[in-house]
Tab-separated table of N, CA and C in Angstrom:
chain	number	residue	atom	x	y	z
A	1	GLU	N	133.226	129.366	162.809
A	1	GLU	CA	132.820	128.868	161.377
A	1	GLU	C	132.141	128.083	160.712
A	2	ASP	N	131.919	126.800	161.279
A	2	ASP	CA	131.091	126.257	161.365
A	2	ASP	C	129.651	127.080	161.597
A	3	GLU	N	129.493	127.214	162.112
A	3	GLU	CA	127.978	128.799	161.849
A	3	GLU	C	127.564	129.032	160.868
A	4	LYS	N	128.617	129.764	160.103
A	4	LYS	CA	128.427	130.083	159.139
A	4	LYS	C	127.897	129.518	157.934
A	5	LEU	N	128.089	127.869	157.883
A	5	LEU	CA	127.762	126.908	157.245
A	5	LEU	C	125.992	126.507	157.980
A	6	ASP	N	125.300	126.672	157.832
A	6	ASP	CA	123.693	126.694	158.074
A	6	ASP	C	123.425	125.042	157.652
A	7	ASN	N	123.270	124.436	158.555
A	7	ASN	CA	123.086	122.731	159.137
A	7	ASN	C	121.479	122.750	159.381
A	8	ASN	N	120.752	123.778	159.188
A	8	ASN	CA	119.736	123.569	159.862
A	8	ASN	C	118.578	122.537	158.823
A	9	THR	N	117.713	121.675	159.415
A	9	THR	CA	117.124	121.285	158.734
A	9	THR	C	115.845	121.899	157.881
A	10	LYS	N	115.552	122.026	156.344
A	10	LYS	CA	114.549	122.663	156.300
A	10	LYS	C	113.650	122.465	155.470
A	11	ILE	N	112.556	122.335	155.813
A	11	ILE	CA	110.515	121.509	155.520
A	11	ILE	C	110.678	122.679	154.273
A	12	TYR	N	110.239	121.710	153.343
A	12	TYR	CA	109.445	122.695	152.166
A	12	TYR	C	108.207	122.043	152.406
A	13	LEU	N	106.574	122.039	153.402
A	13	LEU	CA	105.304	122.399	152.771
A	13	LEU	C	105.032	122.012	151.467
A	14	CYS	N	104.339	121.767	150.789
A	14	CYS	CA	104.151	121.217	149.086
A	14	CYS	C	102.803	121.186	149.135
A	15	GLY	N	101.519	121.838	148.297
A	15	GLY	CA	100.223	121.665	148.308
A	15	GLY	C	99.451	122.127	146.766
A	16	THR	N	98.949	120.841	146.779
A	16	THR	CA	98.528	121.700	146.026
A	16	THR	C	96.285	121.797	145.953
A	17	LEU	N	96.581	122.834	145.297
A	17	LEU	CA	94.053	123.393	145.695
A	17	LEU	C	94.483	123.489	143.909
A	18	TRP	N	92.984	123.593	143.789
A	18	TRP	CA	92.179	123.259	142.668
A	18	TRP	C	90.759	123.927	143.517
A	19	HIS	N	89.870	123.174	143.407
A	19	HIS	CA	88.512	123.482	143.641
A	19	HIS	C	88.290	123.427	144.769
A	20	GLU	N	88.952	123.480	145.851
A	20	GLU	CA	88.395	122.842	146.956
A	20	GLU	C	87.389	124.017	147.591
A	21	THR	N	86.920	123.797	149.129
A	21	THR	CA	85.903	124.484	149.121
A	21	THR	C	86.918	125.440	150.897
A	22	ILE	N	86.502	126.052	150.975
A	22	ILE	CA	86.961	127.508	152.164
A	22	ILE	C	87.357	126.544	153.259
A	23	SER	N	86.313	125.786	153.809
A	23	SER	CA	86.438	125.169	154.668
A	23	SER	C	87.568	124.379	154.848
A	24	GLU	N	88.235	123.562	153.214
A	24	GLU	CA	89.356	122.657	153.071
A	24	GLU	C	90.794	123.450	153.152
A	25	MET	N	89.777	124.166	152.475
A	25	MET	CA	91.695	125.890	152.552
A	25	MET	C	92.128	125.866	153.815
A	26	ILE	N	91.274	126.031	154.856
A	26	ILE	CA	91.146	126.487	156.234
A	26	ILE	C	91.897	125.322	156.979
A	27	LEU	N	91.598	124.164	156.740
A	27	LEU	CA	92.256	123.025	157.506
A	27	LEU	C	93.951	122.393	156.942
A	28	ILE	N	93.868	122.966	155.717
A	28	ILE	CA	95.085	123.217	154.615
A	28	ILE	C	95.834	124.155	155.991
A	29	LEU	N	95.559	125.584	155.255
A	29	LEU	CA	96.029	126.442	156.022
A	29	LEU	C	96.349	126.959	157.479
A	30	LYS	N	95.390	126.187	158.008
A	30	LYS	CA	95.919	125.980	159.582
A	30	LYS	C	97.302	125.663	160.498
A	31	SER	N	97.359	123.749	159.554
A	31	SER	CA	98.359	122.843	159.733
A	31	SER	C	99.462	124.276	159.562
A	32	ILE	N	99.679	124.811	158.833
A	32	ILE	CA	101.176	125.549	157.823
A	32	ILE	C	101.105	126.500	159.217
A	33	MET	N	100.070	127.442	159.956
A	33	MET	CA	100.570	128.230	160.640
A	33	MET	C	101.002	127.602	162.091
A	34	ARG	N	100.131	126.489	162.518
A	34	ARG	CA	100.478	125.621	163.329
A	34	ARG	C	102.010	125.466	163.461
A	35	MET	N	102.518	124.797	161.867
A	35	MET	CA	103.994	125.364	161.892
A	35	MET	C	104.879	126.292	162.450
A	36	ASP	N	103.839	127.090	161.799
A	36	ASP	CA	104.798	128.030	161.849
A	36	ASP	C	105.196	128.526	163.097
A	37	ILE	N	104.209	128.406	164.484
A	37	ILE	CA	104.042	128.677	165.427
A	37	ILE	C	105.360	128.203	166.220
A	38	ASP	N	105.233	127.151	165.922
A	38	ASP	CA	106.378	126.276	166.132
A	38	ASP	C	107.069	126.367	165.954
A	39	GLN	N	108.095	126.584	164.460
A	39	GLN	CA	109.171	127.241	163.927
A	39	GLN	C	109.599	128.197	164.912
A	40	SER	N	108.305	129.281	164.823
A	40	SER	CA	109.043	130.664	165.295
A	40	SER	C	109.343	130.409	166.480
A	41	ALA	N	108.539	129.795	168.127
A	41	ALA	CA	109.252	129.248	169.539
A	41	ALA	C	110.376	129.277	169.243
A	42	ARG	N	110.942	128.066	168.417
A	42	ARG	CA	111.864	127.320	168.197
A	42	ARG	C	113.495	128.555	168.123
A	43	ARG	N	112.742	129.114	167.112
A	43	ARG	CA	113.988	130.233	166.309
A	43	ARG	C	113.837	130.820	168.079
A	44	GLN	N	113.272	131.497	168.710
A	44	GLN	CA	113.046	132.308	169.594
A	44	GLN	C	113.548	131.646	170.748
A	45	ALA	N	113.960	130.484	170.783
A	45	ALA	CA	114.386	130.017	171.988
A	45	ALA	C	115.746	130.000	171.946
A	46	ARG	N	116.089	129.572	170.259
A	46	ARG	CA	117.383	129.479	169.908
A	46	ARG	C	118.206	130.777	169.859
A	47	ASP	N	117.596	131.390	169.449
A	47	ASP	CA	118.414	133.278	169.324
A	47	ASP	C	118.563	134.198	170.369
A	48	GLU	N	117.101	133.876	170.983
A	48	GLU	CA	117.053	134.892	172.584
A	48	GLU	C	118.067	134.383	173.767
A	49	PHE	N	117.733	132.701	173.705
A	49	PHE	CA	117.664	131.908	174.920
A	49	PHE	C	119.418	130.778	174.882
A	50	GLN	N	119.839	131.428	173.406
A	50	GLN	CA	120.892	130.340	173.132
A	50	GLN	C	120.730	129.082	173.770
A	51	VAL	N	119.237	128.426	173.271
A	51	VAL	CA	118.814	126.978	173.143
A	51	VAL	C	118.808	126.055	172.334
A	52	ILE	N	120.160	124.670	172.833
A	52	ILE	CA	120.487	123.709	171.870
A	52	ILE	C	119.400	122.885	171.279
A	53	ASP	N	118.872	123.051	170.026
A	53	ASP	CA	117.190	121.694	170.125
A	53	ASP	C	117.780	120.889	168.829
A	54	PRO	N	117.646	119.694	169.397
A	54	PRO	CA	118.235	119.399	168.308
A	54	PRO	C	116.898	118.642	167.299
A	55	ASP	N	115.646	118.916	167.441
A	55	ASP	CA	115.027	119.625	166.931
A	55	ASP	C	114.842	120.559	166.009
A	56	TYR	N	115.455	121.647	165.752
A	56	TYR	CA	115.577	122.972	165.305
A	56	TYR	C	115.236	122.688	163.652
A	57	TYR	N	114.454	123.648	163.042
A	57	TYR	CA	114.012	123.398	161.744
A	57	TYR	C	113.939	124.879	161.229
A	58	ASP	N	113.994	124.686	159.559
A	58	ASP	CA	113.275	125.685	158.907
A	58	ASP	C	112.137	125.570	158.005
A	59	MET	N	110.942	126.271	157.651
A	59	MET	CA	110.276	125.874	156.843
A	59	MET	C	109.925	127.310	156.029
A	60	GLU	N	109.044	126.274	154.788
A	60	GLU	CA	108.456	127.199	153.948
A	60	GLU	C	107.751	126.812	153.618
A	61	ALA	N	106.060	127.475	153.147
A	61	ALA	CA	105.030	126.607	152.535
A	61	ALA	C	105.395	126.948	151.400
A	62	HIS	N	104.943	126.134	150.233
A	62	HIS	CA	104.220	126.404	148.867
A	62	HIS	C	102.794	125.839	148.769
A	63	VAL	N	102.262	126.360	148.035
A	63	VAL	CA	100.445	126.026	147.880
A	63	VAL	C	100.839	126.184	146.020
A	64	PHE	N	100.397	125.522	145.232
A	64	PHE	CA	99.940	125.129	144.204
A	64	PHE	C	98.910	125.649	143.619
A	65	PHE	N	98.089	127.116	143.204
A	65	PHE	CA	96.736	126.552	142.327
A	65	PHE	C	96.829	126.414	141.407
A	66	ASP	N	95.637	125.138	141.365
A	66	ASP	CA	95.264	124.563	139.426
A	66	ASP	C	94.328	125.773	138.657
A	67	ASP	N	94.583	126.086	137.851
A	67	ASP	CA	93.945	127.006	136.795
A	67	ASP	C	93.253	128.338	137.465
A	68	ALA	N	93.863	129.053	138.249
A	68	ALA	CA	93.547	130.322	139.586
A	68	ALA	C	93.370	131.150	138.604
A	69	PHE	N	93.401	130.948	137.152
A	69	PHE	CA	92.629	132.828	136.660
A	69	PHE	C	91.685	132.327	135.831
A	70	TYR	N	90.584	132.876	135.687
A	70	TYR	CA	89.169	133.035	134.792
A	70	TYR	C	90.195	133.799	133.485
A	71	HIS	N	89.329	134.074	133.055
A	71	HIS	CA	89.540	134.549	130.841
A	71	HIS	C	88.294	134.888	130.636
A	72	ASP	N	88.130	135.825	130.222
A	72	ASP	CA	86.704	136.662	130.069
A	72	ASP	C	87.101	136.686	128.073
A	73	GLU	N	85.942	137.051	127.272
A	73	GLU	CA	86.299	136.648	125.741
A	73	GLU	C	87.025	137.318	125.540
A	74	ASN	N	87.940	138.438	125.997
A	74	ASN	CA	89.159	139.190	125.046
A	74	ASN	C	90.643	138.805	125.675
A	75	GLN	N	90.272	137.615	126.916
A	75	GLN	CA	91.213	136.899	127.286
A	75	GLN	C	92.312	137.813	128.771
A	76	GLN	N	91.272	138.400	128.922
A	76	GLN	CA	92.174	139.295	130.322
A	76	GLN	C	91.564	138.391	131.051
A	77	ARG	N	92.557	138.387	132.143
A	77	ARG	CA	92.597	136.917	133.218
A	77	ARG	C	92.278	137.743	134.462
A	78	THR	N	91.875	137.017	135.605
A	78	THR	CA	91.227	137.893	136.718
A	78	THR	C	90.779	136.509	137.541
A	79	LEU	N	91.538	136.392	139.288
A	79	LEU	CA	91.542	135.632	140.112
A	79	LEU	C	90.554	134.694	139.774
A	80	ASN	N	90.448	133.100	140.252
A	80	ASN	CA	88.861	132.899	140.094
A	80	ASN	C	88.753	132.639	141.363
A	81	ILE	N	87.473	132.575	141.613
A	81	ILE	CA	86.723	132.685	142.857
A	81	ILE	C	87.350	131.501	144.057
A	82	PHE	N	88.032	130.890	143.147
A	82	PHE	CA	88.544	129.591	144.505
A	82	PHE	C	89.835	130.546	144.899
A	83	VAL	N	90.594	131.384	144.132
A	83	VAL	CA	91.667	132.009	144.962
A	83	VAL	C	91.132	133.014	145.723
A	84	ASN	N	90.074	133.718	145.369
A	84	ASN	CA	89.272	134.702	146.044
A	84	ASN	C	89.378	134.019	147.349
A	85	ASP	N	88.730	132.934	147.424
A	85	ASP	CA	88.227	131.920	148.624
A	85	ASP	C	89.395	131.771	149.603
A	86	PHE	N	90.631	131.934	149.065
A	86	PHE	CA	91.789	131.532	149.680
A	86	PHE	C	92.294	132.806	150.306
A	87	PHE	N	91.897	133.948	149.477
A	87	PHE	CA	92.404	135.089	150.552
A	87	PHE	C	91.270	135.063	152.199
A	88	GLU	N	89.916	134.622	151.711
A	88	GLU	CA	89.193	134.751	153.046
A	88	GLU	C	89.692	133.851	153.984
A	89	ALA	N	90.330	132.517	153.512
A	89	ALA	CA	90.663	131.405	154.000
A	89	ALA	C	92.233	131.194	154.795
A	90	ILE	N	93.001	132.324	154.470
A	90	ILE	CA	94.110	132.835	155.001
A	90	ILE	C	93.742	133.279	156.290
A	91	ASN	N	92.818	134.374	156.601
A	91	ASN	CA	92.677	135.315	157.681
A	91	ASN	C	91.918	134.432	158.986
A	92	LYS	N	91.092	133.157	158.096
A	92	LYS	CA	90.369	132.733	158.470
A	92	LYS	C	91.037	132.344	159.715
A	93	ALA	N	92.155	131.470	159.054
A	93	ALA	CA	92.583	130.281	159.084
A	93	ALA	C	93.495	130.831	161.071
A	94	ALA	N	94.318	132.152	160.176
A	94	ALA	CA	94.663	132.756	161.070
A	94	ALA	C	94.001	133.349	162.457
A	95	GLY	N	93.333	133.625	162.129
A	95	GLY	CA	91.923	134.340	163.202
A	95	GLY	C	92.145	133.312	164.253
A	96	ILE	N	91.842	131.359	164.249
A	96	ILE	CA	91.612	130.745	164.302
A	96	ILE	C	92.803	129.730	164.925
A	97	VAL	N	93.643	130.261	164.896
A	97	VAL	CA	94.971	129.516	165.117
A	97	VAL	C	95.850	130.486	166.398
A	98	HIS	N	95.290	131.312	165.989
A	98	HIS	CA	96.211	132.387	166.795
A	98	HIS	C	95.572	133.060	167.685
A	99	ASP	N	94.016	133.078	168.048
A	99	ASP	CA	92.516	133.339	169.050
A	99	ASP	C	92.971	134.311	168.700
A	100	VAL	N	92.631	135.132	167.814
A	100	VAL	CA	92.586	136.771	167.059
A	100	VAL	C	91.425	136.964	166.181
A	101	GLU	N	90.065	137.097	166.621
A	101	GLU	CA	89.367	137.406	165.891
A	101	GLU	C	89.487	138.656	164.787
A	102	GLY	N	88.957	138.300	163.589
A	102	GLY	CA	88.769	139.415	162.475
A	102	GLY	C	90.349	139.933	161.816
A	103	MET	N	91.412	138.704	162.712
A	103	MET	CA	93.235	138.637	161.905
A	103	MET	C	92.599	138.999	160.959
A	104	LYS	N	93.964	139.638	159.835
A	104	LYS	CA	94.585	140.025	158.738
A	104	LYS	C	95.678	139.932	158.650
A	105	LEU	N	95.631	139.330	158.044
A	105	LEU	CA	97.496	139.059	157.307
A	105	LEU	C	97.396	140.497	156.389
A	106	ALA	N	98.488	140.912	156.231
A	106	ALA	CA	99.196	142.118	155.430
A	106	ALA	C	99.270	141.585	154.029
A	107	PRO	N	98.953	142.302	153.269
A	107	PRO	CA	98.477	141.821	151.706
A	107	PRO	C	99.923	141.183	151.060
A	108	PRO	N	99.510	139.800	150.198
A	108	PRO	CA	101.057	139.355	149.636
A	108	PRO	C	101.496	140.596	149.199
A	109	GLN	N	103.179	140.002	148.570
A	109	GLN	CA	103.363	140.738	147.571
A	109	GLN	C	103.376	139.786	146.563
A	110	LYS	N	102.962	140.363	145.018
A	110	LYS	CA	102.517	139.716	144.186
A	110	LYS	C	103.471	139.724	143.211
A	111	THR	N	103.905	138.985	142.708
A	111	THR	CA	105.066	138.533	141.259
A	111	THR	C	104.132	138.123	140.483
A	112	ALA	N	104.631	138.335	139.331
A	112	ALA	CA	104.322	137.469	137.325
A	112	ALA	C	105.682	136.609	137.475
A	113	THR	N	104.957	135.357	136.734
A	113	THR	CA	106.263	134.822	136.742
A	113	THR	C	105.404	134.053	135.489
A	114	PRO	N	105.956	133.007	134.637
A	114	PRO	CA	105.938	132.725	132.816
A	114	PRO	C	105.040	131.734	133.467
A	115	TYR	N	104.567	131.209	134.578
A	115	TYR	CA	103.862	130.362	134.639
A	115	TYR	C	101.966	130.811	134.689
A	116	GLY	N	102.334	132.049	135.258
A	116	GLY	CA	100.994	132.512	136.115
A	116	GLY	C	101.341	133.814	136.592
A	117	GLY	N	101.876	133.746	137.857
A	117	GLY	CA	101.230	134.816	139.015
A	117	GLY	C	101.746	133.910	140.535
A	118	ARG	N	102.506	134.653	141.566
A	118	ARG	CA	102.625	134.365	142.815
A	118	ARG	C	102.690	134.957	143.566
A	119	LEU	N	102.211	135.071	144.684
A	119	LEU	CA	101.916	135.544	145.998
A	119	LEU	C	102.582	134.833	147.613
A	120	SER	N	103.148	136.014	148.067
A	120	SER	CA	104.190	135.747	148.767
A	120	SER	C	103.891	136.199	150.262
A	121	TRP	N	103.137	135.726	150.910
A	121	TRP	CA	103.115	136.277	152.586
A	121	TRP	C	104.073	135.798	153.427
A	122	ARG	N	104.466	136.227	154.227
A	122	ARG	CA	105.460	136.156	155.524
A	122	ARG	C	104.116	136.185	156.498
A	123	LEU	N	104.172	135.073	157.160
A	123	LEU	CA	103.394	134.403	157.857
A	123	LEU	C	103.559	134.775	159.538
A	124	PRO	N	102.952	134.880	160.622
A	124	PRO	CA	103.332	135.745	161.521
A	124	PRO	C	104.500	135.503	162.555
A	125	GLY	N	104.626	134.013	162.101
A	125	GLY	CA	105.933	133.606	162.677
A	125	GLY	C	107.300	133.901	162.363
A	126	GLY	N	106.833	134.623	161.309
A	126	GLY	CA	108.094	135.162	160.452
A	126	GLY	C	108.949	134.122	158.855
A	127	ASN	N	107.739	132.838	159.068
A	127	ASN	CA	108.075	131.877	157.945
A	127	ASN	C	107.266	132.307	156.856
A	128	LEU	N	107.585	131.952	155.063
A	128	LEU	CA	107.293	132.407	154.329
A	128	LEU	C	105.813	131.148	153.728
A	129	LEU	N	105.143	131.769	153.336
A	129	LEU	CA	103.622	131.257	152.347
A	129	LEU	C	103.892	131.584	151.000
A	130	VAL	N	104.205	130.642	149.672
A	130	VAL	CA	103.922	130.900	148.500
A	130	VAL	C	103.370	130.807	147.619
A	131	VAL	N	102.204	130.965	147.813
A	131	VAL	CA	101.302	130.672	146.751
A	131	VAL	C	101.267	130.390	145.091
A	132	HIS	N	101.591	129.283	144.386
A	132	HIS	CA	101.963	129.621	142.520
A	132	HIS	C	100.651	129.405	141.741
A	133	LEU	N	100.624	130.817	141.778
A	133	LEU	CA	98.953	131.073	140.746
A	133	LEU	C	99.220	130.026	138.721
A	134	LYS	N	98.868	128.997	139.316
A	134	LYS	CA	98.960	128.506	137.326
A	134	LYS	C	97.610	129.077	136.704
A	135	ASP	N	98.307	129.546	135.313
A	135	ASP	CA	97.328	130.031	134.404
A	135	ASP	C	97.483	128.650	133.457
A	136	LYS	N	96.666	128.353	133.094
A	136	LYS	CA	95.806	127.200	132.320
A	136	LYS	C	96.347	127.087	130.706
A	137	LEU	N	96.270	128.730	130.484
A	137	LEU	CA	97.018	129.101	129.524
A	137	LEU	C	98.394	129.256	129.091
A	138	LYS	N	99.381	129.188	129.741
A	138	LYS	CA	100.991	129.314	130.262
A	138	LYS	C	100.876	127.945	130.299
A	139	VAL	N	100.602	126.867	131.152
A	139	VAL	CA	101.476	125.669	131.734
A	139	VAL	C	99.798	124.478	131.828
A	140	SER	N	100.100	123.295	131.660
A	140	SER	CA	98.643	122.205	132.015
A	140	SER	C	98.029	122.669	133.341
A	141	LYS	N	97.132	122.135	133.600
A	141	LYS	CA	96.146	122.368	134.436
A	141	LYS	C	96.245	121.282	135.254
A	142	LYS	N	97.370	120.439	135.012
A	142	LYS	CA	96.991	118.380	135.289
A	142	LYS	C	97.567	118.558	136.877
A	143	LYS	N	97.410	117.772	137.836
A	143	LYS	CA	97.670	118.246	139.731
A	143	LYS	C	99.565	117.630	138.548
A	144	ARG	N	99.418	116.252	138.362
A	144	ARG	CA	101.231	115.557	138.022
A	144	ARG	C	101.889	117.126	137.403
A	145	TRP	N	101.327	118.542	136.306
A	145	TRP	CA	102.429	119.655	136.304
A	145	TRP	C	102.878	119.961	137.602
A	146	SER	N	101.489	120.359	138.596
A	146	SER	CA	101.838	121.041	139.766
A	146	SER	C	102.693	120.162	140.654
A	147	MET	N	103.018	118.957	140.401
A	147	MET	CA	104.211	118.292	141.044
A	147	MET	C	105.266	118.410	140.405
A	148	VAL	N	105.509	118.102	139.176
A	148	VAL	CA	106.501	118.825	138.485
A	148	VAL	C	107.193	119.997	138.728
A	149	MET	N	106.488	120.828	138.801
A	149	MET	CA	106.738	122.355	139.663
A	149	MET	C	107.356	122.553	140.513
A	150	TYR	N	106.473	121.660	141.059
A	150	TYR	CA	106.846	121.695	143.202
A	150	TYR	C	108.806	121.649	143.274
A	151	MET	N	108.713	120.407	142.477
A	151	MET	CA	109.966	119.902	142.465
A	151	MET	C	111.286	120.186	142.187
A	152	TYR	N	110.521	120.378	140.808
A	152	TYR	CA	111.591	121.471	139.829
A	152	TYR	C	112.128	122.961	140.764
A	153	TYR	N	111.052	123.717	141.132
A	153	TYR	CA	111.203	124.982	142.230
A	153	TYR	C	112.155	124.390	143.278
A	154	LEU	N	111.755	123.057	144.131
A	154	LEU	CA	112.206	123.068	144.846
A	154	LEU	C	113.737	122.553	144.827
A	155	LEU	N	113.952	121.822	143.885
A	155	LEU	CA	115.193	121.285	143.989
A	155	LEU	C	115.863	122.309	142.169
A	156	GLY	N	115.492	122.944	141.672
A	156	GLY	CA	116.115	123.687	140.925
A	156	GLY	C	116.805	125.080	141.324
A	157	TYR	N	115.612	125.405	142.114
A	157	TYR	CA	115.780	126.656	142.230
A	157	TYR	C	116.113	126.807	143.903
A	158	ARG	N	115.682	126.192	144.847
A	158	ARG	CA	115.955	126.840	146.551
A	158	ARG	C	116.581	126.391	146.479
A	159	ILE	N	116.911	124.384	146.192
A	159	ILE	CA	117.723	123.876	146.902
A	159	ILE	C	119.383	124.111	146.531
A	160	LEU	N	119.036	123.920	144.761
A	160	LEU	CA	120.566	124.117	144.334
A	160	LEU	C	121.144	125.445	144.031
A	161	GLY	N	120.059	126.377	143.960
A	161	GLY	CA	120.368	127.801	144.463
A	161	GLY	C	121.306	127.955	145.790
A	162	GLN	N	120.671	127.333	147.144
A	162	GLN	CA	121.450	127.303	147.889
A	162	GLN	C	122.588	126.964	148.251
A	163	CYS	N	122.957	125.667	147.730
A	163	CYS	CA	124.116	124.672	147.792
A	163	CYS	C	124.927	125.733	146.742
A	164	GLU	N	124.908	126.918	145.748
A	164	GLU	CA	125.603	127.763	145.122
A	164	GLU	C	126.329	128.717	145.943
A	165	GLU	N	124.875	129.175	147.360
A	165	GLU	CA	125.289	129.890	148.103
A	165	GLU	C	126.481	129.742	149.381
A	166	ARG	N	125.901	127.995	149.449
A	166	ARG	CA	127.034	127.550	150.336
A	166	ARG	C	128.325	127.563	149.932
A	167	MET	N	128.295	127.098	148.767
A	167	MET	CA	129.880	127.361	147.882
A	167	MET	C	130.690	128.566	148.019
A	168	LYS	N	129.738	129.621	148.209
A	168	LYS	CA	130.532	131.037	148.095
A	168	LYS	C	131.014	131.015	149.473
A	169	SER	N	130.286	130.895	150.298
A	169	SER	CA	130.376	131.187	151.701
A	169	SER	C	131.585	130.228	152.343
A	170	LEU	N	131.454	129.703	151.803
A	170	LEU	CA	132.987	127.795	152.111
A	170	LEU	C	134.199	128.600	151.744
A	171	THR	N	133.614	128.826	150.170
A	171	THR	CA	135.362	129.542	149.373
A	171	THR	C	135.562	131.184	150.415
A	172	LYS	N	134.667	131.340	151.157
A	172	LYS	CA	135.055	133.036	151.227
A	172	LYS	C	135.639	132.226	152.999
A	173	VAL	N	135.301	131.330	153.718
A	173	VAL	CA	135.614	130.894	154.703
A	173	VAL	C	137.013	130.428	154.801
A	174	ILE	N	137.618	129.573	153.348
A	174	ILE	CA	138.678	129.224	153.155
A	174	ILE	C	139.501	130.481	152.844
A	175	GLU	N	138.973	130.981	151.860
A	175	GLU	CA	139.881	132.037	151.671
A	175	GLU	C	140.433	133.142	152.859
A	176	ASP	N	139.452	133.196	153.470
A	176	ASP	CA	139.666	134.317	154.978
A	176	ASP	C	140.421	133.664	155.730
A	177	SER	N	140.856	132.412	155.704
A	177	SER	CA	141.459	131.637	156.969
A	177	SER	C	143.082	131.342	156.557
A	178	PRO	N	143.618	131.983	157.585
A	178	PRO	CA	145.383	131.976	157.392
A	178	PRO	C	146.190	130.669	156.614
């Protein structure tokens, strides 16, 4: 029954981007992808070979992109050049880390949000990469606001949401016990 209550370490990787070069983006993404490979190998060893790994962890990565949209004279918005560069960088980083020339990840899931938009990728190892696209007309473009957003997202949405799910699981375990 204790296995139903997940006690794994959870690592949330968080970073911010604004006007970084493709090379800088690739560096960040290579680090994320290397962790994805490591975590995936640990998960596979645990699930398929019942390896007990005291250093096992789950992970997900979040990148907050400041000023991610270009607004034309009619206030129509499109992704800016730096976000478009990110699409190129993610595939280049995947190809470098996985040693597969021309590797392309599946397109991200796109979600409209009150702060702009969100792109979600499932990395090759199965972990989540979420890119939060901030629209300067909806939320401040300053770095401090990105920090506030990721702390709020992690504490308010992910962690407290998981606590609620764990409480439901614990309640069910207790109710199901004789």
